[in-house]
Amino acid sequence: MPFVNIKVTGGAEAPTAEQKAELISGVTELLQRVLNKNPATTVVLIEELSTDNWGIGGESVTVRRRKQ
Amino acid sequence: MPFVNIKVTGGAEAPTAEQKAELISGVTELLQRVLNKNPATTVVLIEELSTDNWGIGGESVTVRRRKQ
Amino acid sequence: MPFVNIKVTGGAEAPTAEQKAELISGVTELLQRVLNKNPATTVVLIEELSTDNWGIGGESVTVRRRKQ
Amino acid sequence: MPFVNIKVTGGAEAPTAEQKAELISGVTELLQRVLNKNPATTVVLIEELSTDNWGIGGESVTVRRRKQ
Amino acid sequence: MPFVNIKVTGGAEAPTAEQKAELISGVTELLQRVLNKNPATTVVLIEELSTDNWGIGGESVTVRRRKQ
Amino acid sequence: MPFVNIKVTGGAEAPTAEQKAELISGVTELLQRVLNKNPATTVVLIEELSTDNWGIGGESVTVRRRKQ
């Protein structure tokens, strides 16, 4: 019955539909294996954010990427 | 003072503005009726996700819809 | 298939198990009535926060309650 | 190591990239100043919602704006 | 740089510290394998909710467990 | 009208009521200064998680603290 919310950067670096499907099946299997949770009621939501909207270390990922 | 976050599938199956308004008023009334919460400070946020980004039973809603 | 997260103040003002059950059935019915969503896959999570941890208008609910 | 999720109205009233950068640096500094949290592992996510999807006082922000 | 929030039922059925560690390492590896995400900045938060506070199919998990 | 959710480690390292009040007023002022948001409808929720439930770099904060 678990609920999983995965947030990643989107836009040019958004996951493909195939990658999203792999995340959904992978995390559902992980919860079944580790906690014996029922896959039928495991919900996984993937949300994509612009690199302008994602901050770490006090600056946006847009700015961090530019510096690298 | 409650906070409610409703996540639903969007895109072709996104709620209309009228439906969103019904969800907002309906959940605000529910919280007032059940818990006597003040509507003035009840916040309701509706978020829409692509069916590719929503997983249940280990697969995306996109794949589930295709099978039905 | 919707997901609903309700956050309310807890502690002395936490909802009872009966009130939580009413919120769960009420919001599930609302989503079925307005958007024709399947109740079987509608997930509702209720989270309770201390009034110290809830801020509105720049101050905590603890402080607001004291002023009223 | 804190995590901060800021949700604001988007569309015509969305913050600019500069304003988002100010929010990210401002909230990271706040957490360092008040709780001595390490900026390097402070994550700030900004999410933008349509005014149709944001409710307060039982009605959407779209409707509230129209009335003002 | 992903962020993952896992919500599961707690109390008597809460995961142990070892199980939580497995979830954290497992989901971090999944994101590295599927999306090449850097584990150093992958944040995983596990939240535990009472079975009274978790609803599916219009009723709480407490009630569902009793019926089984 | 913004909504802010701050998650930090709790237990022995939980913020005091005074520190929570500083976070609430600080982030409310930041949103007013940067985006001209109305403090009266700015909601700030602070959630505290056990260090066992917080993962970064593929391991829990409990384990990371022990290594330092």
Short mmCIF file of C-alpha atoms in Angstrom, two decimals:
data_model
loop_
_atom_site.label_atom_id
_atom_site.label_comp_id
_atom_site.label_asym_id
_atom_site.label_seq_id
_atom_site.Cartn_x
_atom_site.Cartn_y
_atom_site.Cartn_z
CA MET A 1 0.00 0.00 0.00
CA PRO A 2 2.99 2.31 -0.15
CA PHE A 3 3.11 5.64 -1.90
CA VAL A 4 6.28 6.85 -3.61
CA ASN A 5 6.87 10.30 -5.06
CA ILE A 6 9.97 10.70 -7.22
CA LYS A 7 10.99 14.20 -8.28
CA VAL A 8 13.65 14.66 -10.97
CA THR A 9 14.81 17.42 -13.28
CA GLY A 10 12.79 17.62 -16.50
CA GLY A 11 13.01 19.57 -19.76
CA ALA A 12 16.05 18.51 -21.80
CA GLU A 13 17.02 16.00 -19.09
CA ALA A 14 13.54 14.53 -18.52
CA PRO A 15 13.34 10.74 -18.36
CA THR A 16 11.82 8.95 -21.36
CA ALA A 17 8.58 6.96 -21.06
CA GLU A 18 10.72 3.78 -20.97
CA GLN A 19 12.87 5.13 -18.14
CA LYS A 20 9.79 6.17 -16.18
CA ALA A 21 8.38 2.65 -16.63
CA GLU A 22 11.66 1.23 -15.26
CA LEU A 23 11.49 3.52 -12.23
CA ILE A 24 7.88 2.51 -11.57
CA SER A 25 8.54 -1.23 -11.83
CA GLY A 26 11.88 -0.97 -10.00
CA VAL A 27 10.60 0.87 -6.95
CA THR A 28 7.48 -1.33 -6.78
CA GLU A 29 9.68 -4.45 -6.76
CA LEU A 30 11.95 -2.92 -4.13
CA LEU A 31 9.01 -2.33 -1.79
CA GLN A 32 7.76 -5.87 -2.36
CA ARG A 33 11.19 -7.40 -1.76
CA VAL A 34 12.15 -5.36 1.32
CA LEU A 35 8.77 -4.85 3.02
CA ASN A 36 6.55 -7.47 1.35
CA LYS A 37 4.22 -4.72 0.13
CA ASN A 38 1.47 -5.61 -2.34
CA PRO A 39 2.37 -4.26 -5.83
CA ALA A 40 -1.35 -3.95 -6.73
CA THR A 41 -1.77 -1.04 -4.30
CA THR A 42 1.70 0.53 -4.63
CA VAL A 43 1.43 3.99 -6.19
CA VAL A 44 4.46 5.71 -7.77
CA LEU A 45 4.27 9.31 -8.96
CA ILE A 46 7.08 10.90 -10.98
CA GLU A 47 7.25 14.68 -11.12
CA GLU A 48 9.59 16.71 -13.35
CA LEU A 49 10.88 20.14 -12.42
CA SER A 50 12.74 22.71 -14.48
CA THR A 51 16.42 23.11 -13.52
CA ASP A 52 15.55 26.74 -12.60
CA ASN A 53 13.17 25.40 -9.97
CA TRP A 54 15.60 22.99 -8.33
CA GLY A 55 18.08 24.33 -5.82
CA ILE A 56 20.94 22.68 -4.01
CA GLY A 57 23.85 24.30 -2.20
CA GLY A 58 21.98 27.62 -2.33
CA GLU A 59 21.85 27.88 -6.11
CA SER A 60 19.71 26.53 -8.93
CA VAL A 61 20.71 23.48 -10.94
CA THR A 62 20.69 25.75 -14.02
CA VAL A 63 23.52 27.81 -12.49
CA ARG A 64 25.36 24.70 -11.23
CA ARG A 65 25.28 23.07 -14.67
CA ARG A 66 26.70 26.26 -16.24
CA LYS A 67 29.66 26.22 -13.82
CA GLN A 68 30.60 22.60 -14.47
CA MET B 1 -6.30 25.69 8.58
CA PRO B 2 -5.98 22.40 6.74
CA PHE B 3 -3.93 21.81 3.64
CA VAL B 4 -5.08 19.40 0.94
CA ASN B 5 -3.08 18.26 -2.05
CA ILE B 6 -5.01 16.37 -4.74
CA LYS B 7 -3.04 14.68 -7.52
CA VAL B 8 -4.87 13.37 -10.59
CA THR B 9 -3.98 12.34 -14.12
CA GLY B 10 -3.86 15.26 -16.56
CA GLY B 11 -3.47 15.70 -20.30
CA ALA B 12 -6.49 14.36 -22.20
CA GLU B 13 -8.11 13.36 -18.89
CA ALA B 14 -7.38 16.57 -16.98
CA PRO B 15 -10.28 18.03 -14.98
CA THR B 16 -11.93 21.16 -16.39
CA ALA B 17 -11.83 24.47 -14.51
CA GLU B 18 -15.42 23.76 -13.38
CA GLN B 19 -14.49 20.33 -12.04
CA LYS B 20 -11.48 21.78 -10.22
CA ALA B 21 -13.76 24.39 -8.64
CA GLU B 22 -16.08 21.58 -7.47
CA LEU B 23 -13.17 19.69 -5.93
CA ILE B 24 -11.97 22.82 -4.13
CA SER B 25 -15.40 23.71 -2.71
CA GLY B 26 -16.25 20.07 -1.96
CA VAL B 27 -13.15 19.27 0.03
CA THR B 28 -13.30 22.60 1.86
CA GLU B 29 -16.91 21.86 2.91
CA LEU B 30 -15.94 18.32 3.96
CA LEU B 31 -13.26 19.66 6.30
CA GLN B 32 -15.66 22.20 7.74
CA ARG B 33 -18.41 19.61 8.27
CA VAL B 34 -16.21 16.84 9.72
CA LEU B 35 -13.59 18.82 11.65
CA ASN B 36 -15.14 22.29 11.92
CA LYS B 37 -12.15 23.76 10.05
CA ASN B 38 -12.32 27.38 8.94
CA PRO B 39 -12.80 27.56 5.13
CA ALA B 40 -11.00 30.92 5.00
CA THR B 41 -7.65 29.27 5.78
CA THR B 42 -8.22 25.92 4.04
CA VAL B 43 -5.82 25.56 1.12
CA VAL B 44 -6.45 23.03 -1.68
CA LEU B 45 -3.86 22.38 -4.38
CA ILE B 46 -4.63 20.26 -7.44
CA GLU B 47 -1.72 18.82 -9.39
CA GLU B 48 -1.98 17.03 -12.74
CA LEU B 49 0.44 14.33 -13.86
CA SER B 50 0.92 12.68 -17.23
CA THR B 51 -0.29 9.05 -17.36
CA ASP B 52 3.36 8.12 -18.12
CA ASN B 53 4.33 9.54 -14.73
CA TRP B 54 1.71 7.70 -12.69
CA GLY B 55 2.38 4.10 -11.70
CA ILE B 56 0.23 1.55 -9.94
CA GLY B 57 0.66 -2.21 -9.78
CA GLY B 58 4.20 -1.78 -11.09
CA GLU B 59 3.24 -0.24 -14.42
CA SER B 60 2.31 3.18 -15.75
CA VAL B 61 -1.29 4.25 -16.22
CA THR B 62 -0.47 4.69 -19.93
CA VAL B 63 0.28 0.96 -20.17
CA ARG B 64 -2.72 0.01 -17.99
CA ARG B 65 -5.12 2.04 -20.16
CA ARG B 66 -3.77 0.35 -23.31
CA LYS B 67 -4.49 -3.11 -21.83
CA GLN B 68 -8.10 -2.35 -20.89
CA MET C 1 -6.49 6.59 -9.36
CA PRO C 2 -6.18 9.91 -7.53
CA PHE C 3 -3.96 10.61 -4.60
CA VAL C 4 -5.03 12.96 -1.82
CA ASN C 5 -2.87 14.21 1.04
CA ILE C 6 -4.69 16.00 3.86
CA LYS C 7 -2.62 17.77 6.49
CA VAL C 8 -4.28 19.01 9.68
CA THR C 9 -3.17 20.08 13.14
CA GLY C 10 -2.74 17.18 15.56
CA GLY C 11 -2.07 16.76 19.27
CA ALA C 12 -5.02 17.99 21.37
CA GLU C 13 -6.90 18.90 18.19
CA ALA C 14 -6.16 15.72 16.23
CA PRO C 15 -9.13 14.13 14.45
CA THR C 16 -10.54 10.92 15.97
CA ALA C 17 -10.42 7.62 14.08
CA GLU C 18 -14.10 8.15 13.20
CA GLN C 19 -13.43 11.62 11.80
CA LYS C 20 -10.49 10.32 9.77
CA ALA C 21 -12.76 7.60 8.35
CA GLU C 22 -15.29 10.29 7.36
CA LEU C 23 -12.59 12.32 5.62
CA ILE C 24 -11.38 9.23 3.73
CA SER C 25 -14.85 8.18 2.57
CA GLY C 26 -15.92 11.79 1.88
CA VAL C 27 -13.00 12.74 -0.31
CA THR C 28 -13.14 9.39 -2.15
CA GLU C 29 -16.84 9.95 -2.93
CA LEU C 30 -16.11 13.53 -4.04
CA LEU C 31 -13.54 12.32 -6.57
CA GLN C 32 -15.93 9.67 -7.83
CA ARG C 33 -18.81 12.11 -8.16
CA VAL C 34 -16.87 14.99 -9.78
CA LEU C 35 -14.30 13.13 -11.88
CA ASN C 36 -15.69 9.59 -12.05
CA LYS C 37 -12.53 8.25 -10.41
CA ASN C 38 -12.45 4.63 -9.29
CA PRO C 39 -12.65 4.45 -5.46
CA ALA C 40 -10.70 1.17 -5.44
CA THR C 41 -7.50 2.97 -6.46
CA THR C 42 -8.08 6.29 -4.68
CA VAL C 43 -5.50 6.78 -1.94
CA VAL C 44 -6.04 9.28 0.89
CA LEU C 45 -3.29 10.06 3.41
CA ILE C 46 -3.94 12.14 6.52
CA GLU C 47 -0.97 13.72 8.25
CA GLU C 48 -1.08 15.49 11.62
CA LEU C 49 1.30 18.29 12.56
CA SER C 50 1.93 19.98 15.91
CA THR C 51 0.58 23.54 16.12
CA ASP C 52 4.22 24.65 16.62
CA ASN C 53 5.01 23.27 13.17
CA TRP C 54 2.17 24.98 11.33
CA GLY C 55 2.60 28.60 10.31
CA ILE C 56 0.21 31.06 8.71
CA GLY C 57 0.45 34.83 8.53
CA GLY C 58 4.12 34.57 9.57
CA GLU C 59 3.47 32.98 12.95
CA SER C 60 2.79 29.53 14.33
CA VAL C 61 -0.72 28.28 15.07
CA THR C 62 0.40 27.89 18.71
CA VAL C 63 0.98 31.64 18.92
CA ARG C 64 -2.21 32.45 16.96
CA ARG C 65 -4.34 30.30 19.28
CA ARG C 66 -2.86 32.05 22.34
CA LYS C 67 -3.85 35.47 20.92
CA GLN C 68 -7.45 34.54 20.25
CA MET D 1 20.29 18.31 5.07
CA PRO D 2 16.88 19.98 4.96
CA PHE D 3 14.37 19.72 2.17
CA VAL D 4 12.14 22.64 1.25
CA ASN D 5 9.24 22.57 -1.19
CA ILE D 6 7.81 25.95 -2.19
CA LYS D 7 4.57 26.02 -4.17
CA VAL D 8 3.43 29.28 -5.79
CA THR D 9 1.00 30.32 -8.50
CA GLY D 10 2.50 30.15 -12.00
CA GLY D 11 1.44 31.19 -15.49
CA ALA D 12 1.24 34.98 -15.83
CA GLU D 13 2.32 35.36 -12.21
CA ALA D 14 5.16 32.82 -12.24
CA PRO D 15 8.42 33.94 -10.63
CA THR D 16 11.30 34.78 -12.97
CA ALA D 17 14.52 32.75 -12.97
CA GLU D 18 16.11 35.56 -10.91
CA GLN D 19 13.33 35.47 -8.33
CA LYS D 20 13.58 31.69 -8.09
CA ALA D 21 17.33 32.03 -7.51
CA GLU D 22 16.62 34.52 -4.69
CA LEU D 23 14.15 32.12 -3.08
CA ILE D 24 16.66 29.26 -3.28
CA SER D 25 19.53 31.26 -1.78
CA GLY D 26 17.26 32.98 0.77
CA VAL D 27 15.73 29.85 2.21
CA THR D 28 19.09 28.05 2.22
CA GLU D 29 20.62 30.92 4.23
CA LEU D 30 17.65 30.94 6.60
CA LEU D 31 18.14 27.26 7.41
CA GLN D 32 21.86 27.80 7.93
CA ARG D 33 21.31 30.81 10.19
CA VAL D 34 18.48 29.37 12.31
CA LEU D 35 19.39 25.68 12.45
CA ASN D 36 23.04 25.63 11.36
CA LYS D 37 22.13 23.35 8.44
CA ASN D 38 24.75 22.63 5.80
CA PRO D 39 23.90 24.52 2.56
CA ALA D 40 25.67 21.85 0.47
CA THR D 41 22.92 19.32 1.22
CA THR D 42 19.96 21.70 1.43
CA VAL D 43 17.51 20.99 -1.38
CA VAL D 44 14.89 23.56 -2.43
CA LEU D 45 12.19 22.69 -4.98
CA ILE D 46 9.87 25.34 -6.43
CA GLU D 47 6.63 24.20 -8.01
CA GLU D 48 4.22 26.42 -9.97
CA LEU D 49 0.49 25.79 -10.14
CA SER D 50 -2.18 27.33 -12.34
CA THR D 51 -4.54 29.70 -10.49
CA ASP D 52 -7.37 27.27 -11.46
CA ASN D 53 -5.58 24.58 -9.43
CA TRP D 54 -5.10 26.62 -6.26
CA GLY D 55 -8.00 26.95 -3.85
CA ILE D 56 -8.42 28.97 -0.70
CA GLY D 57 -11.61 29.87 1.13
CA GLY D 58 -13.44 27.25 -0.92
CA GLU D 59 -12.81 28.85 -4.31
CA SER D 60 -10.02 28.95 -6.86
CA VAL D 61 -7.52 31.80 -7.03
CA THR D 62 -8.79 32.43 -10.58
CA VAL D 63 -12.24 33.24 -9.18
CA ARG D 64 -10.81 35.23 -6.24
CA ARG D 65 -8.67 37.38 -8.55
CA ARG D 66 -11.74 38.14 -10.72
CA LYS D 67 -13.67 39.37 -7.67
CA GLN D 68 -10.95 41.71 -6.46
CA MET E 1 19.91 15.17 -7.75
CA PRO E 2 16.59 13.38 -7.40
CA PHE E 3 14.28 13.54 -4.43
CA VAL E 4 12.25 10.51 -3.36
CA ASN E 5 9.54 10.45 -0.71
CA ILE E 6 8.34 7.01 0.39
CA LYS E 7 5.26 6.80 2.59
CA VAL E 8 4.39 3.50 4.29
CA THR E 9 2.22 2.35 7.18
CA GLY E 10 3.96 2.59 10.56
CA GLY E 11 3.20 1.52 14.11
CA ALA E 12 3.18 -2.27 14.44
CA GLU E 13 4.02 -2.62 10.75
CA ALA E 14 6.74 0.05 10.59
CA PRO E 15 9.94 -0.93 8.75
CA THR E 16 13.00 -1.64 10.88
CA ALA E 17 16.12 0.55 10.65
CA GLU E 18 17.69 -2.19 8.47
CA GLN E 19 14.72 -2.23 6.10
CA LYS E 20 14.80 1.55 5.85
CA ALA E 21 18.49 1.38 4.99
CA GLU E 22 17.69 -1.15 2.23
CA LEU E 23 15.00 1.14 0.81
CA ILE E 24 17.39 4.10 0.84
CA SER E 25 20.24 2.24 -0.87
CA GLY E 26 17.88 0.42 -3.25
CA VAL E 27 16.10 3.47 -4.57
CA THR E 28 19.36 5.43 -4.83
CA GLU E 29 20.88 2.62 -6.94
CA LEU E 30 17.74 2.45 -9.10
CA LEU E 31 18.01 6.15 -9.93
CA GLN E 32 21.69 5.80 -10.72
CA ARG E 33 21.12 2.75 -12.93
CA VAL E 34 18.08 4.05 -14.84
CA LEU E 35 18.81 7.78 -15.05
CA ASN E 36 22.52 8.00 -14.22
CA LYS E 37 21.73 10.24 -11.24
CA ASN E 38 24.50 11.08 -8.79
CA PRO E 39 23.96 9.16 -5.51
CA ALA E 40 25.76 11.91 -3.56
CA THR E 41 22.86 14.31 -4.11
CA THR E 42 19.99 11.80 -4.11
CA VAL E 43 17.73 12.41 -1.12
CA VAL E 44 15.30 9.73 0.12
CA LEU E 45 12.76 10.47 2.86
CA ILE E 46 10.68 7.72 4.47
CA GLU E 47 7.51 8.72 6.28
CA GLU E 48 5.36 6.40 8.40
CA LEU E 49 1.61 6.86 8.85
CA SER E 50 -0.82 5.19 11.23
CA THR E 51 -3.20 2.72 9.54
CA ASP E 52 -6.04 5.02 10.70
CA ASN E 53 -4.55 7.79 8.56
CA TRP E 54 -4.20 5.76 5.37
CA GLY E 55 -7.24 5.29 3.17
CA ILE E 56 -7.79 3.25 0.05
CA GLY E 57 -11.06 2.19 -1.56
CA GLY E 58 -12.86 4.74 0.62
CA GLU E 59 -11.93 3.17 3.96
CA SER E 60 -8.95 3.21 6.30
CA VAL E 61 -6.32 0.49 6.30
CA THR E 62 -7.29 -0.20 9.93
CA VAL E 63 -10.79 -1.18 8.78
CA ARG E 64 -9.50 -3.10 5.75
CA ARG E 65 -7.11 -5.16 7.91
CA ARG E 66 -9.98 -6.03 10.28
CA LYS E 67 -12.08 -7.37 7.39
CA GLN E 68 -9.38 -9.64 6.01
CA MET F 1 -0.81 32.57 -1.19
CA PRO F 2 2.29 30.40 -1.26
CA PHE F 3 2.69 27.08 0.46
CA VAL F 4 6.03 26.02 1.93
CA ASN F 5 6.88 22.61 3.34
CA ILE F 6 10.15 22.35 5.27
CA LYS F 7 11.40 18.91 6.25
CA VAL F 8 14.26 18.57 8.75
CA THR F 9 15.70 15.87 10.96
CA GLY F 10 13.94 15.57 14.32
CA GLY F 11 14.48 13.64 17.54
CA ALA F 12 17.61 14.82 19.37
CA GLU F 13 18.26 17.38 16.61
CA ALA F 14 14.68 18.69 16.30
CA PRO F 15 14.30 22.48 16.13
CA THR F 16 12.93 24.20 19.26
CA ALA F 17 9.58 26.04 19.18
CA GLU F 18 11.57 29.30 18.95
CA GLN F 19 13.57 28.06 15.96
CA LYS F 20 10.39 26.89 14.24
CA ALA F 21 8.87 30.33 14.79
CA GLU F 22 11.98 31.90 13.19
CA LEU F 23 11.69 29.59 10.17
CA ILE F 24 7.99 30.45 9.77
CA SER F 25 8.50 34.21 9.99
CA GLY F 26 11.72 34.10 7.92
CA VAL F 27 10.31 32.20 4.98
CA THR F 28 7.08 34.25 5.03
CA GLU F 29 9.13 37.48 4.86
CA LEU F 30 11.29 36.04 2.07
CA LEU F 31 8.20 35.33 -0.06
CA GLN F 32 6.84 38.80 0.61
CA ARG F 33 10.16 40.47 -0.23
CA VAL F 34 10.97 38.48 -3.38
CA LEU F 35 7.50 37.83 -4.83
CA ASN F 36 5.29 40.34 -3.00
CA LYS F 37 3.18 37.48 -1.61
CA ASN F 38 0.58 38.25 1.05
CA PRO F 39 1.79 36.94 4.46
CA ALA F 40 -1.83 36.46 5.61
CA THR F 41 -2.30 33.54 3.22
CA THR F 42 1.25 32.13 3.29
CA VAL F 43 1.25 28.68 4.86
CA VAL F 44 4.46 27.09 6.22
CA LEU F 45 4.54 23.49 7.42
CA ILE F 46 7.55 22.03 9.23
CA GLU F 47 7.90 18.26 9.35
CA GLU F 48 10.48 16.35 11.39
CA LEU F 49 11.87 12.97 10.38
CA SER F 50 13.98 10.48 12.30
CA THR F 51 17.59 10.26 11.09
CA ASP F 52 16.84 6.59 10.23
CA ASN F 53 14.22 7.82 7.77
CA TRP F 54 16.42 10.33 5.97
CA GLY F 55 18.77 9.10 3.29
CA ILE F 56 21.42 10.87 1.26
CA GLY F 57 24.26 9.39 -0.75
CA GLY F 58 22.57 5.99 -0.48
CA GLU F 59 22.71 5.74 3.30
CA SER F 60 20.72 6.99 6.25
CA VAL F 61 21.72 10.09 8.19
CA THR F 62 22.02 7.84 11.27
CA VAL F 63 24.82 5.92 9.54
CA ARG F 64 26.42 9.09 8.16
CA ARG F 65 26.51 10.73 11.60
CA ARG F 66 28.18 7.61 13.06
CA LYS F 67 30.95 7.78 10.44
CA GLN F 68 31.78 11.43 11.02
#
